[in-house]
């Protein structure tokens, strides 16, 4: 609940309302207390003046004790918290209604009394409480006598000071308690209303998040969230929506890139086909036109021209087939179908297939591997095409007396397949380009006119399709070695296949 936007908003709202309610309650209680004190002091403002006007409090330079007792008794019947003090004109306490041992002050500040009698200060006005050093209280005061030279002051504390606690006020006032109850009830009703409104306002956000999640396809291994987001638990709907949006944006970018890449590959294919087919078509057209124009050709010359035209036609056929295969590999249109097989048996079949061609060139085609090597897992058809291209390339660049070797050995959990020749080798500056289309190292193109120039490019794409890399090592004058690696069939997978 707290992880959702609705939950967070509700928690924040409740916290704010609680703080606001607490502040309002404190302000209300404080205001009520201040109002009560102001009303009490205003109501009793003239009490001291009335007493001084009608009674003789200071007589013959001293305090009239019987009058003091009478004043205290009258006031105490009305308010038991009232205390009466007689001050001299400097504020010293001359007499009081309390015992002398209860007095903690011998002197009362006169500034509040002056302010009270001048009627310039705003009520409530607080004065000293002789019975409490830390307590200030509301009062009523009047100079003695009311007219003429001041001999002293009648100072009456009203028994409700500024330090009255809220707890005491609540305990003593039913109205105050009732106000608190109503305030809490109002806060509860507002909170419930806010929760309902937040739930209503955020339901569209939750619906949008759910709709986007439903729209997103299952993860197919190609489109996924960033690594840091995959382990991250969304804190609310907004962050969840952000994560889903990022995944959708990533998917859309990849789809746009795939479309652009596919369009680029199609344009390249059209360009390459028009360029690659021009040479054999031109050659084929030239020989056929010669046969048509020259009527006096001998049978031997006519046969030679026809053989050349047939050879160009066959080269054109092979080039079209290679171009189509390479374009499919470049456009990711070929899917592998891995299965366990013996790469040694496959290599032996390749050797038998090219043995006749090797014998015609005077090249020895030999094998270097054990028949007891474990099985590998790969697409056997694509691996056959790879080995054919590598062996064909090795034979093309090997002269009479050369050797082409297919060697296979195991390294840890991989099988290393190598095709080695004793040809002229490849220059160091040519090595980065040998997998490019139609690239021929040095002047060797004249030594292998029957090649299409696409074999190595196709072989590399196939190895890459198996998540491998076609590597090459070459030394000028000694020969070249092409190698790649295939995964060995594991015991777990072999057991799984047996159970199946």
XYZ file of C-alpha atoms in Angstrom:
500
model
C 0.000 0.000 0.000
C 2.722 2.467 1.012
C 4.664 1.720 -2.226
C 1.883 3.088 -4.409
C 1.345 6.741 -5.293
C -2.052 6.507 -3.624
C -0.474 5.152 -0.451
C 2.260 7.783 -0.393
C -0.173 10.629 -0.998
C -2.476 9.265 1.669
C 0.379 8.948 4.172
C 1.578 12.482 3.416
C -1.958 13.835 3.681
C -2.546 12.111 7.014
C 0.767 13.374 8.346
C 0.034 16.938 7.236
C -3.514 16.861 8.582
C -2.269 15.442 11.888
C 0.333 18.185 12.216
C -2.158 20.826 11.138
C -4.785 19.485 13.531
C -2.313 19.430 16.412
C -1.234 23.000 15.660
C -4.846 24.180 15.405
C -5.744 22.502 18.690
C -2.773 24.124 20.450
C -3.618 27.522 18.938
C -7.284 27.125 19.881
C -6.511 26.157 23.472
C -3.933 28.905 23.820
C -6.371 31.431 22.363
C -9.127 30.244 24.670
C -6.850 30.581 27.671
C -5.771 34.055 26.591
C -9.389 35.033 26.028
C -10.391 33.718 29.434
C -7.598 35.666 31.111
C -8.435 38.801 29.140
C -12.115 38.490 30.029
C -11.322 37.856 33.694
C -8.992 40.833 33.932
C -11.398 43.085 32.041
C -14.283 42.012 34.274
C -12.270 42.691 37.442
C -10.427 45.730 36.155
C -12.154 48.251 38.453
C -12.363 46.065 41.567
C -9.231 47.515 43.156
C -10.329 51.084 42.381
C -13.743 50.457 43.911
C -12.215 49.082 47.072
C -9.748 51.990 47.406
C -12.541 54.516 46.787
C -14.859 53.195 49.495
C -12.459 51.955 52.143
C -9.541 53.392 54.038
C -6.712 50.995 53.508
C -3.772 53.135 54.712
C -4.435 55.049 57.908
C -1.960 57.229 59.839
C 0.928 56.012 57.655
C 0.141 52.328 58.276
C -2.013 49.569 56.871
C -5.551 49.325 58.250
C -5.515 45.624 59.142
C -9.273 45.194 59.862
C -10.089 46.639 56.445
C -7.543 44.301 54.833
C -9.186 41.288 56.486
C -12.585 42.475 55.405
C -11.489 42.968 51.790
C -9.867 39.522 51.649
C -12.907 37.773 53.101
C -15.256 39.444 50.647
C -13.109 38.614 47.650
C -12.306 35.098 48.797
C -15.973 34.220 48.875
C -16.244 35.145 45.210
C -12.923 33.653 44.009
C -10.843 31.480 46.385
C -7.739 32.063 44.283
C -7.664 35.822 44.925
C -4.851 37.263 47.045
C -4.647 40.844 48.297
C -1.448 42.878 48.779
C -0.788 46.432 49.930
C 2.350 47.987 48.427
C 4.175 51.166 49.274
C 4.817 53.653 46.511
C 8.074 51.827 45.644
C 6.459 48.423 45.315
C 7.497 46.879 48.631
C 4.871 44.632 50.211
C 3.516 46.218 53.373
C 0.737 43.733 54.061
C -0.854 40.707 52.392
C -3.609 38.146 52.762
C -1.082 35.298 52.971
C 1.291 34.307 55.724
C 4.730 35.862 55.630
C 6.427 32.474 55.255
C 4.531 31.908 51.966
C 5.798 35.121 50.407
C 8.698 34.587 48.061
C 8.857 38.188 46.890
C 9.219 41.283 49.017
C 8.925 43.637 46.105
C 6.464 43.790 43.155
C 7.404 45.401 39.844
C 5.451 48.618 39.307
C 5.714 48.806 35.465
C 2.785 46.416 34.870
C 0.738 48.401 37.447
C 1.502 51.690 35.670
C 0.529 50.119 32.322
C -2.670 48.704 33.830
C -3.775 52.020 35.301
C -2.832 54.021 32.180
C -5.166 51.799 30.121
C -2.658 51.913 27.252
C -1.660 48.264 27.375
C -3.616 45.470 25.763
C -5.167 42.966 28.097
C -4.238 40.588 29.536
C -1.413 42.325 31.447
C 0.674 40.101 33.687
C 2.278 41.123 36.963
C 4.462 39.489 39.581
C 3.048 36.741 41.763
C 4.601 37.142 45.226
C 3.897 33.491 45.984
C 5.780 32.120 42.936
C 9.066 33.392 41.558
C 8.474 31.819 38.117
C 4.818 32.649 37.796
C 3.199 35.773 36.401
C -0.479 36.409 36.901
C -3.327 38.691 35.885
C -4.239 41.306 38.478
C -6.194 44.399 39.367
C -4.419 47.377 40.943
C -5.066 50.945 41.986
C -2.981 53.665 43.652
C -3.828 54.647 47.250
C -5.484 57.114 47.404
C -7.066 57.384 44.001
C -6.371 61.127 43.934
C -3.546 63.214 45.333
C -0.141 62.008 46.401
C 0.336 58.265 46.062
C 1.031 56.542 49.377
C 0.915 53.028 48.031
C -0.999 50.541 45.842
C -3.707 47.952 46.327
C -2.515 44.911 44.322
C -4.991 42.036 43.845
C -3.912 38.833 42.035
C -6.873 37.180 40.303
C -5.662 33.616 40.587
C -5.420 32.731 36.806
C -1.851 33.243 35.576
C -0.224 32.893 32.192
C 1.256 29.502 33.090
C -2.007 27.636 33.391
C -1.374 24.299 31.654
C -3.486 22.985 28.799
C -4.013 19.780 30.718
C -5.538 21.598 33.652
C -7.717 23.609 31.299
C -8.983 20.440 29.597
C -9.579 18.761 32.932
C -11.508 21.775 34.212
C -13.461 22.696 31.059
C -16.093 20.467 29.457
C -16.375 22.881 26.517
C -12.636 22.641 25.847
C -12.771 18.847 25.846
C -15.811 18.891 23.580
C -13.980 21.204 21.173
C -11.048 18.788 21.022
C -13.357 15.860 20.314
C -15.095 17.705 17.504
C -11.759 18.804 16.048
C -10.492 15.195 15.996
C -13.740 13.994 14.447
C -13.488 16.671 11.751
C -9.868 15.669 11.083
C -10.912 12.022 10.716
C -13.707 12.888 8.282
C -11.406 15.094 6.195
C -8.763 12.319 6.113
C -11.280 9.716 4.931
C -12.558 12.115 2.267
C -8.984 12.802 1.151
C -8.210 9.084 0.866
C -11.278 8.562 -1.307
C -10.330 11.518 -3.513
C -6.709 10.353 -3.857
C -7.895 6.875 -4.801
C -10.170 8.394 -7.445
C -7.468 10.716 -8.828
C -4.780 8.006 -9.055
C -6.936 5.263 -10.549
C -6.267 6.514 -14.083
C -2.515 6.381 -13.411
C -2.822 2.796 -12.198
C -4.951 1.915 -15.225
C -2.385 3.496 -17.574
C 0.475 1.560 -15.966
C -1.481 -1.683 -16.222
C -2.343 -1.002 -19.871
C 1.281 -0.324 -20.810
C 2.425 -3.471 -19.006
C -0.198 -5.467 -20.896
C 0.960 -3.927 -24.172
C 4.582 -4.894 -23.528
C 5.388 -8.336 -25.021
C 7.113 -10.991 -22.903
C 10.864 -10.663 -22.641
C 12.357 -12.732 -25.471
C 15.944 -12.363 -24.366
C 16.626 -9.526 -26.786
C 14.560 -6.734 -25.266
C 15.076 -6.296 -21.538
C 15.309 -3.644 -18.897
C 18.708 -2.165 -18.001
C 20.750 -4.299 -15.608
C 20.283 -1.875 -12.702
C 16.512 -1.722 -13.356
C 16.073 -5.516 -13.494
C 17.092 -5.797 -9.826
C 15.225 -2.683 -8.779
C 11.752 -2.950 -7.259
C 9.564 -0.004 -8.336
C 8.609 2.171 -5.399
C 5.317 3.352 -6.884
C 3.249 3.496 -10.073
C 5.234 6.441 -11.460
C 8.577 4.671 -11.146
C 7.010 1.489 -12.507
C 5.635 3.477 -15.428
C 9.098 4.963 -16.006
C 10.687 1.513 -16.081
C 8.071 0.196 -18.506
C 8.477 3.281 -20.679
C 12.268 2.832 -20.760
C 11.838 -0.786 -21.825
C 9.377 0.219 -24.557
C 11.691 3.001 -25.749
C 14.562 0.525 -25.906
C 12.442 -1.906 -27.896
C 11.268 0.804 -30.300
C 14.845 2.001 -30.824
C 15.950 -1.539 -31.624
C 13.056 -2.035 -34.015
C 13.879 1.257 -35.765
C 17.524 0.221 -35.921
C 16.532 -3.187 -37.348
C 14.363 -1.514 -39.981
C 17.140 0.895 -40.939
C 19.677 -1.926 -40.979
C 17.410 -4.100 -43.099
C 16.860 -1.251 -45.528
C 20.600 -0.621 -45.679
C 21.278 -4.299 -46.324
C 18.701 -4.380 -49.103
C 20.305 -1.371 -50.776
C 23.742 -2.941 -50.418
C 22.459 -6.204 -51.848
C 21.051 -4.491 -54.928
C 24.276 -2.510 -55.363
C 26.487 -5.568 -54.875
C 24.463 -7.757 -57.203
C 24.486 -5.144 -59.965
C 28.240 -4.694 -59.493
C 29.174 -8.353 -58.982
C 27.192 -9.716 -61.891
C 28.400 -7.135 -64.359
C 31.793 -8.784 -65.003
C 30.673 -12.370 -65.730
C 27.652 -11.140 -67.694
C 29.850 -8.888 -69.797
C 32.296 -11.738 -70.424
C 29.469 -14.137 -71.277
C 27.877 -11.606 -73.607
C 31.224 -10.989 -75.335
C 31.810 -14.637 -76.164
C 28.246 -15.168 -77.362
C 28.403 -12.064 -79.586
C 31.682 -13.309 -81.033
C 30.049 -16.615 -81.921
C 27.211 -14.770 -83.672
C 29.349 -12.240 -85.545
C 32.177 -14.482 -86.680
C 30.709 -17.012 -89.061
C 34.059 -18.366 -90.234
C 35.156 -19.776 -86.866
C 36.493 -23.295 -86.908
C 34.818 -26.021 -84.932
C 37.718 -26.008 -82.466
C 37.456 -22.228 -81.879
C 33.668 -22.398 -81.612
C 33.946 -25.174 -79.028
C 36.536 -23.215 -77.050
C 34.305 -20.111 -77.021
C 31.327 -22.200 -75.900
C 33.382 -23.793 -73.101
C 34.477 -20.349 -71.939
C 30.901 -19.061 -72.064
C 29.750 -22.125 -70.098
C 32.471 -21.531 -67.528
C 31.381 -17.889 -67.114
C 27.777 -19.052 -66.826
C 28.741 -21.526 -64.103
C 30.734 -18.823 -62.314
C 27.692 -16.544 -62.565
C 25.504 -19.256 -61.035
C 27.899 -19.814 -58.140
C 28.242 -16.098 -57.537
C 24.464 -15.613 -57.419
C 24.162 -18.503 -54.958
C 26.966 -17.112 -52.762
C 25.523 -13.608 -52.888
C 22.124 -14.880 -51.855
C 23.600 -16.882 -48.985
C 25.766 -13.985 -47.793
C 22.858 -11.542 -47.967
C 20.764 -13.872 -45.823
C 23.559 -14.127 -43.263
C 24.040 -10.353 -43.214
C 20.301 -9.760 -42.799
C 20.085 -12.318 -39.939
C 17.756 -14.374 -42.102
C 19.509 -17.642 -41.258
C 18.734 -19.423 -37.993
C 20.948 -22.119 -36.600
C 19.643 -25.554 -35.629
C 22.275 -26.918 -33.223
C 22.545 -30.658 -32.809
C 25.228 -33.085 -31.600
C 27.461 -34.518 -34.358
C 30.997 -35.752 -34.958
C 33.080 -32.991 -36.487
C 35.721 -35.601 -37.330
C 33.296 -37.491 -39.561
C 32.239 -34.219 -41.171
C 35.891 -33.330 -41.868
C 36.487 -36.779 -43.342
C 33.527 -36.281 -45.715
C 34.918 -32.903 -46.789
C 38.309 -34.470 -47.521
C 36.712 -37.134 -49.696
C 34.674 -34.482 -51.520
C 37.742 -32.391 -52.458
C 40.200 -35.257 -52.901
C 39.799 -35.359 -56.681
C 40.301 -31.585 -57.030
C 43.382 -31.768 -54.820
C 44.850 -34.609 -56.884
C 44.367 -32.636 -60.100
C 46.371 -29.722 -58.633
C 49.010 -32.000 -57.161
C 48.094 -30.957 -53.594
C 48.052 -33.397 -50.696
C 44.837 -33.175 -48.654
C 45.423 -34.841 -45.290
C 43.684 -35.098 -41.884
C 45.157 -34.721 -38.419
C 42.658 -35.799 -35.774
C 41.568 -38.784 -33.711
C 38.354 -40.632 -34.408
C 37.619 -40.840 -30.650
C 37.059 -37.136 -30.063
C 33.730 -36.212 -28.400
C 30.751 -34.798 -30.235
C 30.222 -31.086 -30.738
C 27.005 -29.026 -30.759
C 26.405 -26.853 -33.841
C 24.420 -26.598 -37.058
C 25.933 -29.419 -39.115
C 24.781 -27.992 -42.450
C 26.350 -24.562 -41.799
C 29.543 -26.152 -40.434
C 29.829 -28.231 -43.602
C 29.527 -25.027 -45.658
C 32.235 -23.383 -43.528
C 34.704 -26.248 -43.932
C 34.000 -26.438 -47.671
C 34.777 -22.738 -48.117
C 37.972 -22.946 -46.042
C 39.240 -26.059 -47.841
C 38.325 -24.612 -51.254
C 40.177 -21.406 -50.381
C 43.232 -23.393 -49.216
C 43.284 -25.452 -52.432
C 42.991 -22.325 -54.591
C 46.085 -20.781 -53.029
C 48.139 -23.987 -52.889
C 50.447 -24.841 -55.788
C 51.675 -28.215 -57.051
C 53.312 -30.147 -54.203
C 51.483 -28.161 -51.501
C 49.728 -29.588 -48.482
C 46.307 -28.772 -47.055
C 45.681 -30.130 -43.555
C 42.456 -30.342 -41.554
C 43.355 -30.743 -37.873
C 40.991 -31.102 -34.924
C 41.846 -31.218 -31.218
C 40.092 -30.566 -27.903
C 40.896 -27.701 -25.520
C 38.912 -27.839 -22.269
C 35.210 -27.742 -23.236
C 35.821 -26.664 -26.846
C 36.856 -28.353 -30.064
C 39.412 -26.428 -32.161
C 39.060 -26.924 -35.935
C 41.945 -25.744 -38.166
C 42.478 -25.640 -41.924
C 46.136 -25.109 -42.817
C 47.788 -24.657 -46.206
C 51.356 -24.234 -47.464
C 50.479 -21.469 -49.866
C 52.236 -18.109 -50.381
C 50.819 -16.652 -47.132
C 49.161 -13.304 -46.583
C 50.872 -9.975 -46.045
C 50.404 -8.411 -42.622
C 48.709 -5.330 -44.071
C 46.227 -7.564 -45.964
C 45.086 -9.614 -42.939
C 42.426 -7.119 -41.718
C 40.739 -7.213 -45.152
C 40.704 -10.893 -46.072
C 37.091 -11.357 -44.879
C 35.833 -8.509 -47.058
C 33.888 -9.333 -50.194
C 36.023 -10.062 -53.278
C 39.262 -9.192 -51.524
C 42.262 -11.181 -52.755
C 45.617 -10.985 -51.037
C 48.487 -9.817 -53.261
C 48.246 -10.905 -56.878
C 46.704 -14.239 -56.089
C 43.484 -13.436 -57.939
C 45.134 -14.557 -61.150
C 46.008 -17.900 -59.554
C 42.390 -18.633 -58.659
C 40.132 -17.250 -61.346
C 37.326 -19.692 -60.561
C 36.654 -18.288 -57.078
C 33.797 -15.887 -56.304
C 35.665 -14.007 -53.570
C 32.814 -14.570 -51.079
C 33.845 -17.856 -49.427
C 35.739 -16.423 -46.459
C 33.069 -13.776 -45.822
C 30.392 -16.502 -45.724
C 32.518 -18.712 -43.452
C 33.084 -15.875 -41.003
C 29.373 -14.993 -40.864
C 28.494 -18.636 -40.120
C 31.059 -18.877 -37.304
C 29.792 -15.590 -35.872
C 26.277 -16.988 -36.029
C 27.519 -19.725 -33.655
C 28.869 -17.048 -31.287
C 32.424 -17.837 -32.336
C 35.212 -16.079 -34.185
C 37.053 -17.186 -37.337
C 40.732 -16.546 -36.637
C 43.614 -16.421 -39.091
C 47.391 -16.735 -38.730
C 49.640 -16.366 -41.734
C 53.364 -16.202 -42.532
C 54.507 -15.083 -45.959
C 56.261 -17.951 -47.757
C 55.107 -20.579 -45.261
C 51.308 -20.648 -45.344
C 48.050 -19.724 -43.616
C 45.956 -21.269 -40.836
C 42.226 -20.594 -40.352
C 40.683 -21.818 -37.077
C 37.451 -21.665 -35.111
C 36.026 -23.288 -31.979
C 32.893 -25.325 -31.319
C 31.397 -26.301 -27.940
C 31.792 -29.927 -26.884
C 28.632 -31.840 -26.001
C 28.439 -31.789 -22.190
C 27.615 -34.833 -20.089
C 24.475 -33.116 -18.745
C 23.153 -32.439 -22.220
C 24.082 -35.962 -23.338
C 22.163 -37.431 -20.396
C 19.194 -35.191 -21.158
C 19.202 -36.347 -24.766
C 19.352 -39.999 -23.674
C 16.388 -39.540 -21.335
C 14.417 -37.893 -24.092
